Coordinates of C-alpha atoms in Angstrom, one line a residue:
X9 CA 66.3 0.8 -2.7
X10 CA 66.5 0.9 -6.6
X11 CA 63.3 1.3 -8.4
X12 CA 62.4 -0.9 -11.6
X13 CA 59.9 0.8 -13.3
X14 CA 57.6 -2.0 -15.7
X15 CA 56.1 -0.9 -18.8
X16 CA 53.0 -2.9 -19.4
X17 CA 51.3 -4.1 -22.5
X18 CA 48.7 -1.3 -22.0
X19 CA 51.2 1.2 -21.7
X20 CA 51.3 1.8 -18.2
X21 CA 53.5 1.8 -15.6
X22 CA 54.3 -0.2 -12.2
X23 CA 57.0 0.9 -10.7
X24 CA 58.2 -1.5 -8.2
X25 CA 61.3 -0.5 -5.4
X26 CA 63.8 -3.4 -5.1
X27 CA 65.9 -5.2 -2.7
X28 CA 69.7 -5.2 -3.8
X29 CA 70.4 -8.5 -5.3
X30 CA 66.8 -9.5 -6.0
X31 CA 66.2 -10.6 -9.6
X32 CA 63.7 -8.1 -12.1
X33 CA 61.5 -11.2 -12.4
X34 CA 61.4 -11.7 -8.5
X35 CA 59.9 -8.1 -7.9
X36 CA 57.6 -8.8 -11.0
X37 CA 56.3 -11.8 -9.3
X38 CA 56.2 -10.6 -5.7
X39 CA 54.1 -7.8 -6.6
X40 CA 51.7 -9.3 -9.5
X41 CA 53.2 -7.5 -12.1
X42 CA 50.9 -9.1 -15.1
X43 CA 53.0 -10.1 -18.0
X44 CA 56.0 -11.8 -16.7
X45 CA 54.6 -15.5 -15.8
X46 CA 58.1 -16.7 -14.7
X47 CA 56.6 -20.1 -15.1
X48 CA 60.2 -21.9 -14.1
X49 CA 60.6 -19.5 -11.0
X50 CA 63.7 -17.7 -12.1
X51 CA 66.3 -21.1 -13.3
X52 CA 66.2 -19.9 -16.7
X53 CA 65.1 -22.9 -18.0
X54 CA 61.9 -21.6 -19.5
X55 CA 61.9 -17.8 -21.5
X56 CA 58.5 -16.8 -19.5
X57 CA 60.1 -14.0 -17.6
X58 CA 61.1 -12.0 -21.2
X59 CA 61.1 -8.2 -21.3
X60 CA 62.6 -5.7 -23.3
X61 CA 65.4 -3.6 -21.3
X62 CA 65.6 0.4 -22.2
X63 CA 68.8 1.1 -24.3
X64 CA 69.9 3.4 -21.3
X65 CA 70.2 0.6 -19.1
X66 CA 71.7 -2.3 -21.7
X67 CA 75.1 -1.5 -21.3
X68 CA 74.9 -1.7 -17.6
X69 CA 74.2 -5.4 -17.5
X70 CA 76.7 -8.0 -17.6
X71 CA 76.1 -10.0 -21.0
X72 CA 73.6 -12.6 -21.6
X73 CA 75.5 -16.0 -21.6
X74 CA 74.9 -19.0 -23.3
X75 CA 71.8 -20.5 -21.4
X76 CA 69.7 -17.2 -21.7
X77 CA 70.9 -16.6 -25.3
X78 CA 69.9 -20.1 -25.9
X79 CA 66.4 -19.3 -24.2
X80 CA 65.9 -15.7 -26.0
X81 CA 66.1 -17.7 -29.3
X82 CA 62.8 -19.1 -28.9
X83 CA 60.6 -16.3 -26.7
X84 CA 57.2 -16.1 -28.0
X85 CA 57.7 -12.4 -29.0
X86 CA 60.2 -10.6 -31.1
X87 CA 63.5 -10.9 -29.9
X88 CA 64.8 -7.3 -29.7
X89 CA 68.5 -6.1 -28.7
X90 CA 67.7 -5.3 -25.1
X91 CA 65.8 -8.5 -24.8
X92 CA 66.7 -10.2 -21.9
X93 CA 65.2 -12.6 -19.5
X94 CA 64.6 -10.9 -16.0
X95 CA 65.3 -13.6 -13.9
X96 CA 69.3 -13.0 -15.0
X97 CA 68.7 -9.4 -14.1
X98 CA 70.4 -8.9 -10.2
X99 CA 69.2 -5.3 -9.4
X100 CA 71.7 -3.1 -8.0
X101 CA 72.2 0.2 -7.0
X102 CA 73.8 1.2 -9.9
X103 CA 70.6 0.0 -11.8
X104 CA 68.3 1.9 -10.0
X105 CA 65.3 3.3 -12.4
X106 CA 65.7 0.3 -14.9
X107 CA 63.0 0.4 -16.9
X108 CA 61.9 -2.8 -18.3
X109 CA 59.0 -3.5 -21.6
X110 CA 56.9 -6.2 -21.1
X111 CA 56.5 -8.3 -24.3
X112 CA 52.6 -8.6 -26.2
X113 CA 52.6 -12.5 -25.3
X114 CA 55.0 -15.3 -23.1
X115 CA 53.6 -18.2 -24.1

């Protein structure tokens, strides 16, 4: 299973192992990873579920389309280049290790 390792506003870590084709924001949520309040329950409708993706693992994701580029525009913290909202992260093999920033504030 890949492994998504969560940095947390305190600077620690949780790192979480993941079932292929499960979302970043469903592991987050499954295992009470505080931070990520995924208040829409992953149909990107609500910017809740923003983190910051490492630069090593940005160019391995598919592009943010228009919906989540939409939503990034108004997150509650800094929009950064590897922001991204985890619910439109699919984990895969190839992504195992993501590591993941959780933003100062959601809401």
């Amino acid at each position: 299973m890949p492994t998504i390792h969560y940095i947390l506003k305190d600077g620690s870590t949780r790192s979480i192992d993941a079932k292929p084709g499960s979302s970043v924001m469903e592991n987050a949520v499954r295992n009470n990873v505080r931070g990520i309040d995924a208040e829409c329950g992953g149909s990107c409708s609500c910017a809740t579920c923003h983190v910051y993706v490492d630069d090593a693992f940005v160019a391995l994701l598919p592009p943010a389309d228009d919906m989540e580029n939409d939503l990034l525009d108004g997150v509650a913290s800094e929009r950064q280049p590897g922001s991204r909202l985890s619910c439109q992260i699919t984990m895969t093999a190839d992504l195992d290790g993501l590591t993941v920033r959780v933003p100062e504030t959601q809401i």
